[in-house]
Structures are given as structure tokens and as C-alpha cells.
Amino acid sequence: MDEVLWAAWMYYEQGQKQEFIADQLGISRASVFNLLQKARDERVVNISIDPTRMSQAVLSNRIKDLYSIDTCYVLPLSTSGDPVHDQIGRLGARVLEQLLRPGDTIGVAWGRTVLAMSQHLQNLNLPNVTIAQVTGSSAATFAFSPPLCTSNIAERLNARCVNLHAPGIVSSPDVKKIFMAEPSIRTHFALLSQCTKLLFGVTPIVGRTLLVEGEFMTEEELQSYRDLGAVGFASGYFYDRAGQIVRTEFDNRHITMPLEELRQVPERICVGGGPGKAESIRAMLRAKLATILVTDDRTAMELVSEGG
Amino acid sequence: MDEVLWAAWMYYEQGQKQEFIADQLGISRASVFNLLQKARDERVVNISIDPTRMSQAVLSNRIKDLYSIDTCYVLPLSTSGDPVHDQIGRLGARVLEQLLRPGDTIGVAWGRTVLAMSQHLQNLNLPNVTIAQVTGSSAATFAFSPPLCTSNIAERLNARCVNLHAPGIVSSPDVKKIFMAEPSIRTHFALLSQCTKLLFGVTPIVGRTLLVEGEFMTEEELQSYRDLGAVGFASGYFYDRAGQIVRTEFDNRHITMPLEELRQVPERICVGGGPGKAESIRAMLRAKLATILVTDDRTAMELVSEGG
DNA sequence: GATTTTCATTGACATGTGCCAGCACGAGTT
DNA sequence: AACTCGTGCTGGCACATGTCAATGAAAATC
């Protein structure tokens, strides 16, 4: 344990060669390499890119102006092995790390990218940070479910984790009302209304979607939104191409942060990108759900080009 | 500029090889190397070690308990080319980066180690941080003078820099009184009393010292402190082996933060180490000038061993 | 106590990186 | 136009790093 630290210090801060360190510690150079590997794995060393730079590129600024958001971070997407949502999660992690302040309360939705992001966060240790689940859980348990996204992020940030102990969807509007009147649920929503930051993904609603596959809703329920012109879903709400929120009776059974309160949150970070998501993201931006966007360069190109 | 960013991202976040990046960008591998170099120089990438680990070692905890301070960071000192104060400055930089909070006001003294520290700070960008000079300047201009230490740190942290526009030593107590009554000086000292953190070095007062060489005081003035049993100087005050503050008429001509206010600052970080400093540091700790100590392992050993 | 499993450690080889001298090109100078 | 200077890019070599199968010591199992 201590050896990892010493090796890391000598290598990364003092710029010593592995061989020198091996001599000092009386072990083989290969072992020094292993110690350094461990140091990286256990995040004893932080190697990270200043995310503000990612928002200074030309593309970022055009998007920022075009959609009147506060900041846009654009990732240079490479043909590496990692899937797109993983790479975006990585940049999202850097962004959150930079934006995080002591005393923050962060509302977290769910999704593949949000989970990926949680996995790439460094272990930070700012005082008095709270991570709160924005949406109730779905019936099925899958890797990127709301409680998992929330608790993963809280763990990495050494923050208080507040899960929402309620289903995401209930059977009738009346049941929702009953739930919402419960003291423990009321407390949770009171906390949510205090959020200083919000974190969510986007999903288009064409073809097979996570919404249906995650047993969050049925194909029929989803279709009813499509019929009303919805093109995407983010932070708990559906919206159409023009950025208008689309509602059906489903909303009355959905236990999630109210739209008015959501829009009050000063910093609302949306992480999302990859092929086929551009249209959905464009509409989401028009709906003013996000103030900060983290995406990839391909999607960013689409966002500025077909100004449709 | 953009290329630096892309290369850095692909290399450090995606783990691509330089050759691959060279292909992508259509340049030679050597150029990619140069871009990465630039990225490191310009601090587009941050490579740093989590300093909390440095305070979890056995040695750190013994010092912490022995001298009743809040935290002690211990550096594994190697026989590398870098001088000791430079290495300690490096660790000090990591510590400050971790402790820094939005809205902080940081009082900065001066010294070789404090300057070294400023040079190793990353470019951070927390809102509303102020760096204030604790002591007036000396007549001679040397590299680690109070205004330089202050402004270097402020620059790196993108913080407001407030220099103290007054000499460190004046010719008589009356002149000090006149200075202290000046509105601009009063404003400065009002700011200092609001400090949330303090940063200073230590110097032993045997042999040729910076105090005399920096033309801060004369050899005779220094000797008068030695005669009264002083063994060190830190954050503007002399103290003896038992940790008692030692005063001479010199104090009445010294323009610096008052002792009572200094001890009110919640986090007082002392950076210092290297051969011959242990005794001075021990006495400084007894004088309760610091709450946080950053030092090297050799000095740390001395601090716990000869419990004199 | 013998046998198997696990795991950290290592030497040696394969690969990636750092460095430097030399080249090409544009800007400023005569 | 010729010259000089400065800057940025590149090829190729020396060296540093990453990888992996083999080794041996400790722990677990029988």
C-alpha cells in the first residue's frame, strides 16, 4: 500500500525512471510497473484533462450560441474500442468533477451514459455533497437503473446517497397521489427541489428503446407519445421536435421530479451522443431541459449543420 | 491548439498509441509527441497524486498525534536531482489544490518552499478565491519575495491577487504606526483578518539565513533574537525551543499579520523540510503556528524520534 | 505432511516513447 | 532576389515501458 504511493510519487511527480525506483525499493522493474498500474487503478494518481478546454473549441461555441445553453463540451470521438456512451461518460465525469462544489445537491436520472459516467469518476472528497435519485425505479433490475446510477455516483464522490424508494411507474393516477402524499416521499421531493445540479441522459424513441426494454413502459404507452409527435425522452419527460413537452395520461402515473422544479435547477447537465441521437438532443435543447451539454463531435456536427 | 486537445484526449483518456493518433490527425508520430508535451506544459492534462494518501502513512499519524495538529503530509524524499524545497513544494501544491474551496481567502507569506509550491500548482479555476500577502516586502528583490509568492499563486489559481504595498520592515515603531493607520493598509489588514487559510514556510536561524541574505533584517537584529533563545522564524514570528514567541523591538517595526489574528485562521499550512530544519519545525509546531504540516520523510523521522 | 491453489514477483522479449539533428517553409531584412 | 532567422515537422535511433509465461513462496485443502 505504501509502496504504491512511493512508486507513484517518484514516477509521476519526480519524473524518475522505473529502473531507478526499482533500485530504491529493492524490487524488480516489472514490479514497479505493477505498482504504478495499481496506483492508476486505485486512483492514487489522477490523470485527467481539463474539461474547460473541451468547451473552447469552435464547434462547442456554435452549439452554445445556437441553442442558448451555458456550455457545450465536445468530445473528439475516435474509432477506439470503447463504445460511444462510454467515451461520453468519461468526458461527463471530468465535467462534473470540475463543476462540483461543496454543499451541492445533485439530482441524478438514469441511463447507459449516466452509468458510464459514474464509472469514470475519480474519488473526490468534497464536504456535504448529496446525490439524490430523480425518478422512481423500474420493475426490472438492469445495470443502469436509477438507484444504481445514483449510488454509484455517490460512492465515487464520497457523498451522501439518497435513493427514492418508490416505483417509477404506478398503476393509476390515484396511486401516484397516495404515494406522493407519503411523508418519506414528500421529504425526498423536498430535497429534490433544493437541487443545485441535475444529471441526465437522452434517448430517442424510435425502434427498440431502453424505455420499453427496461420494462419502464409498454410499447403501446410509448406509441401514444409518438402519435403526439414526441421524438425523445430526457430527465423524465417527452418532447416533440419543436421542444414542446408532450404529455399523456402516463405522466400522471410517473413518479419523477416535477417539470417546473426541474427547470429551476441552475445547472442541468445532459450527457448523450452517438449515432441517431442528434435529433432527439436538438429537440431536448429546444425544450430547455439542459443548460450544459456533453456530447461527441459527430453529433455536434449534426446539431450545427441541419439547422432544421 | 485544438490538435493539442485531441491528441491529449485520445492519448490520456482513450489510451490510444501515439502512432494511431498520428494516423488520425495525418501528422508524424513525433509531432504527436510534441503535442502531448505541449499539453503537459500547458496543463491541458493534469497528472497528480491524491495527497490524502500521503497523510495516511504511519509516520504522518504519529506526528499528527504528537504535536496535536490536524494533518501531516509526508513526502518520500528521493535522491533525485530536485532540491528538497522543490519536492516539498510539489506536495504542498497538491495539498492546497485539494483543500481549496470557492470563496477562500488565502494569506501567503514567503520563502523558497512557498515559491516552489506556487510553481507546481495546477491551473485551477474556483470562483471567488483571494490571495493576500501577509507580510510587507523586503528592500531587496529576490525570487521568493512576498509579492512574488503571492502573485504566482494567484496566477495559477486564477484568483484575485491582493499585494501589500508596504515595506516589510520600517525604520521605527512610529513609522509602523503611521503606515498601519493608512486607509489602504487598514483595508488590507481587514482582509487578512478574514483569511480562511494561511500558507508559510519555516526557517531555522543558525548560520547564514535568508532573513539576513534577503536583506530582511541585519545580522545584529537576528542575533538579538538568538540571544533570547529563538530557534526559528515562521509566518512572521520568532519562537524558542519550547514554542514561546520571542519578541524584540524589531517586532514593533515589522509590518505583518498580527499574531492573534494569525492563530484565528482555521487552516494554517506550513511547508518545510530538509536537513537542519527539524528542530525549527518542532518548535514551530509547539508554538501552534500551523495546523497542517507538509514535510519530507527524513524530517518527519526526526520529529518523532528525538522527542526532545 | 503432502498436494493443490493462489498470487506476487521476475527475466527477457516486444513494443512504444523520447529525443535530436536535419529539413522545409514563411517572415522579416538588406 | 538573396540572405537570415525562427518555427514547426519529421525520420530514425537509443532508451524506457508494457507484456507474459515461468518461477517460487505462502495459503488453503485434503
Tab-separated table of N, CA, C and O in Angstrom, chain B residues 168-170 172-173 176 217 221 224-225 228 233 235-239 245-257 259:
chain	number	residue	atom	x	y	z
B	168	GLY	N	8.331	45.567	4.406
B	168	GLY	CA	8.195	44.599	5.480
B	168	GLY	C	8.705	45.152	6.798
B	168	GLY	O	8.121	44.932	7.854
B	169	ILE	N	9.780	45.913	6.697
B	169	ILE	CA	10.407	46.467	7.890
B	169	ILE	C	10.523	47.969	7.713
B	169	ILE	O	10.950	48.437	6.658
B	170	VAL	N	10.133	48.703	8.716
B	170	VAL	CA	10.314	50.149	8.652
B	170	VAL	C	11.327	50.578	9.706
B	170	VAL	O	11.765	49.766	10.532
B	172	SER	N	11.227	52.744	12.283
B	172	SER	CA	10.908	52.936	13.701
B	172	SER	C	9.469	52.527	13.984
B	172	SER	O	8.638	52.504	13.081
B	173	PRO	N	9.180	52.251	15.242
B	173	PRO	CA	7.805	51.895	15.627
B	173	PRO	C	6.798	52.954	15.229
B	173	PRO	O	5.667	52.639	14.855
B	176	LYS	N	5.840	52.585	11.684
B	176	LYS	CA	4.905	51.463	11.548
B	176	LYS	C	3.490	51.934	11.882
B	176	LYS	O	2.544	51.660	11.151
B	217	MET	N	16.525	41.697	7.430
B	217	MET	CA	16.986	42.258	8.694
B	217	MET	C	18.512	42.138	8.744
B	217	MET	O	19.100	41.442	7.919
B	221	GLU	N	20.332	42.348	14.315
B	221	GLU	CA	18.922	42.212	14.722
B	221	GLU	C	18.570	40.740	14.949
B	221	GLU	O	17.900	40.374	15.916
B	224	SER	N	19.956	39.334	18.169
B	224	SER	CA	19.227	39.699	19.381
B	224	SER	C	18.099	38.701	19.659
B	224	SER	O	17.742	38.450	20.812
B	225	TYR	N	17.557	38.108	18.582
B	225	TYR	CA	16.547	37.050	18.789
B	225	TYR	C	17.222	35.773	19.284
B	225	TYR	O	16.734	35.105	20.195
B	228	LEU	N	17.864	35.635	22.852
B	228	LEU	CA	16.690	35.391	23.693
B	228	LEU	C	16.177	33.954	23.547
B	228	LEU	O	15.104	33.608	24.022
B	233	PHE	N	11.939	30.895	12.651
B	233	PHE	CA	11.090	32.002	12.209
B	233	PHE	C	10.073	31.424	11.231
B	233	PHE	O	10.434	30.693	10.312
B	235	SER	N	5.953	32.395	9.493
B	235	SER	CA	4.743	33.205	9.363
B	235	SER	C	4.894	34.553	10.051
B	235	SER	O	3.923	35.114	10.547
B	236	GLY	N	6.139	35.066	10.092
B	236	GLY	CA	6.344	36.420	10.591
B	236	GLY	C	6.796	36.523	12.029
B	236	GLY	O	7.004	37.617	12.532
B	237	TYR	N	6.934	35.379	12.724
B	237	TYR	CA	7.302	35.434	14.140
B	237	TYR	C	8.453	34.508	14.487
B	237	TYR	O	8.630	33.460	13.864
B	238	PHE	N	9.228	34.936	15.495
B	238	PHE	CA	10.290	34.103	16.040
B	238	PHE	C	9.766	33.355	17.245
B	238	PHE	O	8.885	33.858	17.957
B	239	TYR	N	10.319	32.191	17.495
B	239	TYR	CA	9.883	31.397	18.654
B	239	TYR	C	11.081	30.613	19.172
B	239	TYR	O	12.026	30.338	18.440
B	245	ILE	N	6.676	32.474	21.722
B	245	ILE	CA	7.026	33.528	20.785
B	245	ILE	C	8.083	34.432	21.433
B	245	ILE	O	7.964	34.791	22.601
B	246	VAL	N	9.125	34.735	20.678
B	246	VAL	CA	10.189	35.605	21.173
B	246	VAL	C	10.056	36.963	20.491
B	246	VAL	O	9.961	37.029	19.270
B	247	ARG	N	10.035	38.018	21.284
B	247	ARG	CA	9.878	39.351	20.704
B	247	ARG	C	11.048	40.253	21.046
B	247	ARG	O	11.606	40.181	22.142
B	248	THR	N	11.401	41.117	20.105
B	248	THR	CA	12.345	42.200	20.399
B	248	THR	C	11.716	43.468	19.824
B	248	THR	O	10.600	43.423	19.294
B	249	GLU	N	12.428	44.548	19.901
B	249	GLU	CA	11.885	45.800	19.370
B	249	GLU	C	11.661	45.687	17.861
B	249	GLU	O	10.852	46.420	17.283
B	250	PHE	N	12.342	44.741	17.253
B	250	PHE	CA	12.190	44.524	15.815
B	250	PHE	C	10.724	44.259	15.445
B	250	PHE	O	10.229	44.720	14.422
B	251	ASP	N	10.042	43.494	16.283
B	251	ASP	CA	8.629	43.198	16.017
B	251	ASP	C	7.804	44.479	15.861
B	251	ASP	O	6.830	44.500	15.119
B	252	ASN	N	8.196	45.499	16.570
B	252	ASN	CA	7.444	46.753	16.502
B	252	ASN	C	7.677	47.522	15.209
B	252	ASN	O	7.023	48.529	14.960
B	253	ARG	N	8.667	47.053	14.440
B	253	ARG	CA	8.917	47.702	13.147
B	253	ARG	C	8.571	46.780	11.977
B	253	ARG	O	8.793	47.106	10.830
B	254	HIS	N	8.048	45.615	12.318
B	254	HIS	CA	7.737	44.604	11.315
B	254	HIS	C	6.264	44.692	10.916
B	254	HIS	O	5.379	44.597	11.763
B	255	ILE	N	6.032	44.909	9.649
B	255	ILE	CA	4.642	45.031	9.184
B	255	ILE	C	4.147	43.687	8.690
B	255	ILE	O	4.539	43.209	7.628
B	256	THR	N	3.341	43.039	9.502
B	256	THR	CA	2.848	41.697	9.169
B	256	THR	C	1.546	41.430	9.910
B	256	THR	O	1.129	42.207	10.760
B	257	MET	N	0.940	40.345	9.609
B	257	MET	CA	-0.342	39.986	10.214
B	257	MET	C	-0.183	39.768	11.717
B	257	MET	O	0.727	39.061	12.140
B	259	LEU	N	-0.313	38.401	15.441
B	259	LEU	CA	-0.272	37.019	15.896
B	259	LEU	C	-1.641	36.471	16.296
B	259	LEU	O	-1.987	35.333	15.961
